[in-house]
Amino acid sequence: MIRNYIKIAWRNLVKNKVFSIINILGLSVGLTACLLLTFYVLDETSYDTHHKDSDRIYRIVMESAGKKLAATAGPMAQTLKNEFPEIEQSTRLLKFPNVDKFLLHAQDKKTPLYETNGYYVDSLFFKVLTYDFKYGDANTALSKPNTVLLSEEVAYKIFGDKNPVNEVIDIEIPYGKTKYTVDGVFRSKLNKSHINANLLLSMKNDDVGGWVDSQEGLLGNNLFYTYIKLKPGSSIASVEKKLPEFTNRHIGAQLAASNFERRYLAQPLKDIYLKSNITWEISANGSMTYIYIFSAIAAFLLLIACINFMNLSTARSEKRAKEVGMRKVLGAQKNTLVFQFLGESLLLCIIALSIALLLVAMLLPFFNAITHKELVLFKYPGILFFIAGLAFLTGLMSGLYPAFYLSSFKPITVLKGKLVNSISAKTIRKGLVVFQFTISAALILVSGVIWQQMDFLKSKDLGFNKDQQLLIPYRSSLAAKNYNSFKTELIKNPNIIAASGGDSYPGLHVISDDSFYGEGQTIKDNVYTRYGQVYDDYIETLGYELLYGRSFSKNNKNDSLSVILNETAIAKLGYESSTAVGRTIYYDRNDKKHELEIIGVIKDFNFKSLHEPIAPYALFSLGENQPAYFIATLREGDFNTTISEIAATWESINPNVPFEYSFLDQDFNSNYMAEQQASKVVFGFMFIAIFIACIGLFGLASFTTEQRRKEVGIRRVLGASIIGITSMHLKDFLKLVLLAMAIASPLAYYIGYKWLENFAYKVEMGWWLFVSATGIAICIALITVGFQVIKAATSNPIKSLRTE
């Protein structure tokens, strides 16, 4: 019997080639989209799941002035371990300010190389967190000073395939060069973590180790990431309950004196990557919001593909009606027919799944490029069972309704050539099409909102010139010392408009901060202010608007005691921008009051991304200190030639330091990397949803025109025009599309509104967006059903009225 069902199913596929191809194509595309998004979600949710006893590991974060900071003070880890019996072990990680690249000098390599994502950790790091070691021992790793662990990728760049343990390399940062001994190599590709490390350096070292050891209090220099591991059976609630008293005992008096508030919280390790997006994260995290969005898109795309199958199957119901009637006359039971039709749908799904797997394999490289992932088809254990289950579920969902619908035909009725469709069946089909177009229309609208916002982010005036600004990082102290020589040679180039240097630039996370108060105020009136240190021509190079006062001058030695503030800082301090120049601000350090003269006021600019509002910001003179970045404004023209000339100048002055550069606009826009990736994914799958929905609409159009074939013939005989008949059909479909738009619009508005809440500066969702989306949906519907409707309207009425 099963063999007979398979044979009949295959004959039906071959007999109805067009509809079979459309059915299989719709299911294939739906399954492909679902699998790609599933792989993405699986990858995102796999972060930090490999750590042993991960349910007992937490990160301590602090909250102050309504903002959360991912880092705490240096002594926090050991102090918590000493005072909380619930804590089995604690450790810390240091992301040193303005050290985003490390210069590695290997003894057998002539050219050093830059590496990013290097972090200092203490010797207890691997007692808390789990790493997969290719070489070396996790139990003893980094227990000795001046030792380093390399990721597998970095180790291969320097040493090839050989074991590099005990090899010595020089690691240089702006504060000097230090010899490090390789203590091991860890694998980072398979075990994903929110700590995206390429280098893990011992916190006991000769470069920043002295500064680390000098950290004694819990109040300032919150640059350390503190992790704790609880003892088995201990409760994190017990630890958090004691934290307020712990805070008050250690720094309560200092907080009260400065009118600050602070509290500490515990973050589960597994929540950090997807559920944490707070200030000074180690690296860019994922977003649970996008997990929900992509999961919903995957589910809905598969669902509307199944809906297509239902509509297309019932659209061909008249072709199968006599078969059903004959089988019932010969004794077939309804459940037997249900199993037959379900078997046919499962066969279609197996074919569609085979095609989908080929499409996934072909599209994965492109999808990886968009999402910056390294997804592999069969990477995750149990994925084959998931795929098989997905195919079975798809076959069941898509075939269940048609199976019961087709098996419910009465044999006498269908054998007489009459196929009566109930109102409920028609309503279900139309409702399914409305559902499909609602999802597609919602994706069109949300995509429109995202496109508007991304375009706004690129075009908004940030308060400085971000275009044609070349950035060169200084990660070699020797190169930094040669700053003046390099600048002198560079500005001779007619393609260089201006050049300067500083310890940061707009868009880079600013870690330097302090608290200031104005004249007639006390420390309790502190204004929390971020700041940068710059050279005298920095303001002019970046195009800040100096509203009042002057810039720094290399000829004015008093500028070391001066400050330039933005408008927001001036207002927070209680001054007026027009009269602030010449006035004094104060800060306290080591129980002493210090003062600074305001020499300039600059117009507010976005020194952070547009996710956040403009905050108080200050500029100080870099003086004789070395810069972390060189900034040059390029003249419009042939950038490649200009960069080649800059590289030649660099190599002549710094022959042993690699030349690296980036552009300010690209670096600033990297703050929106997550949104850019999400927008590309949403745009791509929007087109897929529209394509699948069009197939569904085509199915309904085919079904409707087939059922109204004789009606059209009678109308033609009675004198109805082709235009009249066509408009009659199109009106019915347009009603469905407009109903779908009416449902989709408030849904899309809510989703867009919630997404825009992530930005301090955002676009308004205008009425024109919804009107445009409605117009697009109507055009898509007209194109989709137009062929079928015109074909029915122009058909020969004699053939339509002929009875069998």
CSV table of N, CA, C and O in Angstrom, one decimal, residues 323-379:
chain,number,residue,atom,x,y,z
A,323,GLU,N,-10.8,11.4,-8.1
A,323,GLU,CA,-10.0,10.3,-7.5
A,323,GLU,C,-10.4,10.0,-6.1
A,323,GLU,O,-10.6,8.8,-5.7
A,324,VAL,N,-10.7,11.0,-5.3
A,324,VAL,CA,-11.2,10.8,-3.9
A,324,VAL,C,-12.5,10.1,-4.0
A,324,VAL,O,-12.8,9.1,-3.2
A,325,GLY,N,-13.5,10.5,-4.8
A,325,GLY,CA,-14.8,9.9,-4.9
A,325,GLY,C,-14.7,8.4,-5.3
A,325,GLY,O,-15.4,7.6,-4.7
A,326,MET,N,-13.9,8.1,-6.3
A,326,MET,CA,-13.7,6.8,-6.8
A,326,MET,C,-13.1,5.9,-5.7
A,326,MET,O,-13.6,4.7,-5.5
A,327,ARG,N,-12.1,6.4,-4.9
A,327,ARG,CA,-11.5,5.6,-3.8
A,327,ARG,C,-12.5,5.3,-2.7
A,327,ARG,O,-12.6,4.2,-2.2
A,328,LYS,N,-13.4,6.3,-2.4
A,328,LYS,CA,-14.4,6.1,-1.4
A,328,LYS,C,-15.4,5.1,-1.8
A,328,LYS,O,-15.9,4.3,-1.1
A,329,VAL,N,-15.8,5.1,-3.1
A,329,VAL,CA,-16.8,4.2,-3.7
A,329,VAL,C,-16.2,2.8,-3.6
A,329,VAL,O,-16.9,1.8,-3.3
A,330,LEU,N,-14.9,2.7,-3.8
A,330,LEU,CA,-14.3,1.3,-3.8
A,330,LEU,C,-13.9,0.9,-2.3
A,330,LEU,O,-13.2,-0.1,-2.1
A,331,GLY,N,-14.3,1.7,-1.3
A,331,GLY,CA,-14.2,1.3,0.1
A,331,GLY,C,-13.1,1.9,0.9
A,331,GLY,O,-12.8,1.6,2.0
A,332,ALA,N,-12.4,2.9,0.3
A,332,ALA,CA,-11.3,3.6,1.1
A,332,ALA,C,-11.9,4.4,2.2
A,332,ALA,O,-13.0,5.1,2.1
A,333,GLN,N,-11.3,4.3,3.4
A,333,GLN,CA,-11.8,5.0,4.6
A,333,GLN,C,-11.2,6.4,4.6
A,333,GLN,O,-10.1,6.7,3.9
A,334,LYS,N,-11.8,7.3,5.3
A,334,LYS,CA,-11.3,8.7,5.4
A,334,LYS,C,-9.8,8.8,5.9
A,334,LYS,O,-9.0,9.5,5.4
A,335,ASN,N,-9.6,8.0,7.0
A,335,ASN,CA,-8.2,8.0,7.6
A,335,ASN,C,-7.2,7.5,6.6
A,335,ASN,O,-6.0,7.9,6.6
A,336,THR,N,-7.6,6.5,5.8
A,336,THR,CA,-6.6,6.0,4.7
A,336,THR,C,-6.3,7.1,3.8
A,336,THR,O,-5.1,7.3,3.4
A,337,LEU,N,-7.3,7.9,3.4
A,337,LEU,CA,-7.0,9.0,2.4
A,337,LEU,C,-6.2,10.1,3.1
A,337,LEU,O,-5.3,10.7,2.4
A,338,VAL,N,-6.5,10.4,4.4
A,338,VAL,CA,-5.7,11.4,5.1
A,338,VAL,C,-4.2,11.0,5.1
A,338,VAL,O,-3.3,11.8,4.8
A,339,PHE,N,-3.9,9.7,5.4
A,339,PHE,CA,-2.5,9.2,5.4
A,339,PHE,C,-1.9,9.3,4.0
A,339,PHE,O,-0.7,9.6,3.9
A,340,GLN,N,-2.7,9.0,3.0
A,340,GLN,CA,-2.2,9.1,1.6
A,340,GLN,C,-1.8,10.6,1.3
A,340,GLN,O,-0.6,10.8,0.8
A,341,PHE,N,-2.6,11.5,1.6
A,341,PHE,CA,-2.3,12.9,1.3
A,341,PHE,C,-1.2,13.5,2.1
A,341,PHE,O,-0.4,14.3,1.7
A,342,LEU,N,-1.2,13.0,3.4
A,342,LEU,CA,-0.1,13.4,4.3
A,342,LEU,C,1.3,12.8,3.8
A,342,LEU,O,2.3,13.5,3.8
A,343,GLY,N,1.2,11.6,3.3
A,343,GLY,CA,2.4,11.0,2.7
A,343,GLY,C,2.9,11.8,1.5
A,343,GLY,O,4.1,12.0,1.3
A,344,GLU,N,2.0,12.3,0.7
A,344,GLU,CA,2.4,13.1,-0.5
A,344,GLU,C,3.0,14.4,-0.1
A,344,GLU,O,4.0,14.8,-0.6
A,345,SER,N,2.5,15.0,1.0
A,345,SER,CA,3.1,16.2,1.4
A,345,SER,C,4.5,16.0,2.1
A,345,SER,O,5.4,16.8,1.9
A,346,LEU,N,4.6,14.9,2.8
A,346,LEU,CA,5.9,14.5,3.3
A,346,LEU,C,6.9,14.3,2.2
A,346,LEU,O,8.1,14.6,2.3
A,347,LEU,N,6.5,13.6,1.1
A,347,LEU,CA,7.4,13.4,0.0
A,347,LEU,C,7.9,14.7,-0.6
A,347,LEU,O,9.0,14.9,-0.9
A,348,LEU,N,6.9,15.6,-0.8
A,348,LEU,CA,7.3,17.0,-1.3
A,348,LEU,C,8.3,17.6,-0.3
A,348,LEU,O,9.2,18.3,-0.8
A,349,CYS,N,8.0,17.5,1.0
A,349,CYS,CA,8.9,18.1,1.9
A,349,CYS,C,10.3,17.5,1.9
A,349,CYS,O,11.3,18.2,2.1
A,350,ILE,N,10.4,16.2,1.7
A,350,ILE,CA,11.7,15.6,1.6
A,350,ILE,C,12.5,16.1,0.4
A,350,ILE,O,13.7,16.4,0.5
A,351,ILE,N,11.8,16.2,-0.7
A,351,ILE,CA,12.4,16.8,-1.9
A,351,ILE,C,12.8,18.3,-1.7
A,351,ILE,O,13.9,18.7,-2.0
A,352,ALA,N,11.9,19.0,-1.0
A,352,ALA,CA,12.2,20.5,-0.7
A,352,ALA,C,13.3,20.6,0.2
A,352,ALA,O,14.2,21.5,0.1
A,353,LEU,N,13.4,19.7,1.2
A,353,LEU,CA,14.5,19.7,2.2
A,353,LEU,C,15.8,19.4,1.5
A,353,LEU,O,16.9,20.1,1.8
A,354,SER,N,15.9,18.5,0.6
A,354,SER,CA,17.1,18.2,-0.2
A,354,SER,C,17.6,19.4,-0.9
A,354,SER,O,18.8,19.8,-0.9
A,355,ILE,N,16.7,20.1,-1.6
A,355,ILE,CA,17.0,21.3,-2.3
A,355,ILE,C,17.5,22.4,-1.3
A,355,ILE,O,18.4,23.1,-1.6
A,356,ALA,N,16.7,22.5,-0.2
A,356,ALA,CA,17.1,23.5,0.8
A,356,ALA,C,18.5,23.3,1.4
A,356,ALA,O,19.2,24.3,1.6
A,357,LEU,N,18.9,22.1,1.6
A,357,LEU,CA,20.2,21.8,2.1
A,357,LEU,C,21.3,22.3,1.1
A,357,LEU,O,22.3,22.8,1.5
A,358,LEU,N,21.0,22.0,-0.2
A,358,LEU,CA,21.9,22.5,-1.2
A,358,LEU,C,22.0,24.0,-1.2
A,358,LEU,O,23.1,24.6,-1.4
A,359,LEU,N,20.8,24.7,-1.1
A,359,LEU,CA,20.8,26.1,-1.1
A,359,LEU,C,21.5,26.7,0.1
A,359,LEU,O,22.3,27.7,0.0
A,360,VAL,N,21.4,26.0,1.3
A,360,VAL,CA,22.0,26.5,2.5
A,360,VAL,C,23.6,26.4,2.3
A,360,VAL,O,24.3,27.3,2.6
A,361,ALA,N,24.0,25.3,1.8
A,361,ALA,CA,25.5,25.1,1.5
A,361,ALA,C,26.0,26.2,0.6
A,361,ALA,O,27.1,26.7,0.8
A,362,MET,N,25.2,26.5,-0.4
A,362,MET,CA,25.6,27.5,-1.4
A,362,MET,C,25.6,28.9,-0.8
A,362,MET,O,26.5,29.8,-1.1
A,363,LEU,N,24.6,29.2,0.1
A,363,LEU,CA,24.4,30.6,0.6
A,363,LEU,C,25.2,30.9,1.9
A,363,LEU,O,25.3,32.0,2.2
A,364,LEU,N,25.7,29.8,2.5
A,364,LEU,CA,26.4,30.0,3.8
A,364,LEU,C,27.5,31.0,3.7
A,364,LEU,O,27.7,31.9,4.6
A,365,PRO,N,28.4,30.9,2.7
A,365,PRO,CA,29.5,31.9,2.6
A,365,PRO,C,29.0,33.3,2.5
A,365,PRO,O,29.6,34.2,3.2
A,366,PHE,N,28.0,33.5,1.7
A,366,PHE,CA,27.4,34.9,1.6
A,366,PHE,C,26.7,35.3,2.9
A,366,PHE,O,26.9,36.5,3.4
A,367,PHE,N,26.0,34.4,3.6
A,367,PHE,CA,25.4,34.7,4.8
A,367,PHE,C,26.4,35.0,5.9
A,367,PHE,O,26.2,35.9,6.7
A,368,ASN,N,27.5,34.3,5.9
A,368,ASN,CA,28.6,34.5,6.9
A,368,ASN,C,29.2,35.9,6.7
A,368,ASN,O,29.6,36.5,7.6
A,369,ALA,N,29.4,36.3,5.4
A,369,ALA,CA,30.0,37.6,5.1
A,369,ALA,C,29.1,38.7,5.6
A,369,ALA,O,29.6,39.7,6.2
A,370,ILE,N,27.8,38.5,5.6
A,370,ILE,CA,26.8,39.6,6.0
A,370,ILE,C,26.8,39.6,7.6
A,370,ILE,O,26.9,40.7,8.1
A,371,THR,N,26.8,38.5,8.2
A,371,THR,CA,26.7,38.4,9.7
A,371,THR,C,28.0,38.3,10.4
A,371,THR,O,28.0,38.3,11.6
A,372,HIS,N,29.1,38.3,9.7
A,372,HIS,CA,30.4,38.2,10.3
A,372,HIS,C,30.5,36.9,11.2
A,372,HIS,O,31.1,36.9,12.3
A,373,LYS,N,30.0,35.8,10.6
A,373,LYS,CA,30.0,34.6,11.4
A,373,LYS,C,30.8,33.6,10.6
A,373,LYS,O,31.3,33.8,9.5
A,374,GLU,N,31.1,32.4,11.2
A,374,GLU,CA,31.7,31.3,10.6
A,374,GLU,C,30.9,30.0,10.7
A,374,GLU,O,31.3,29.0,11.3
A,375,LEU,N,29.6,30.1,10.2
A,375,LEU,CA,28.7,29.1,10.4
A,375,LEU,C,29.0,27.9,9.5
A,375,LEU,O,29.4,28.1,8.3
A,376,VAL,N,28.8,26.7,10.0
A,376,VAL,CA,29.0,25.5,9.2
A,376,VAL,C,27.8,24.7,9.3
A,376,VAL,O,27.1,24.6,10.3
A,377,LEU,N,27.5,24.0,8.2
A,377,LEU,CA,26.2,23.3,8.0
A,377,LEU,C,25.9,22.3,9.2
A,377,LEU,O,24.9,22.3,9.8
A,378,PHE,N,26.9,21.4,9.4
A,378,PHE,CA,26.6,20.4,10.4
A,378,PHE,C,27.5,20.5,11.7
A,378,PHE,O,28.1,19.6,12.2
A,379,LYS,N,27.7,21.8,12.1
A,379,LYS,CA,28.6,22.1,13.2
A,379,LYS,C,28.0,21.6,14.5
A,379,LYS,O,28.8,21.1,15.4
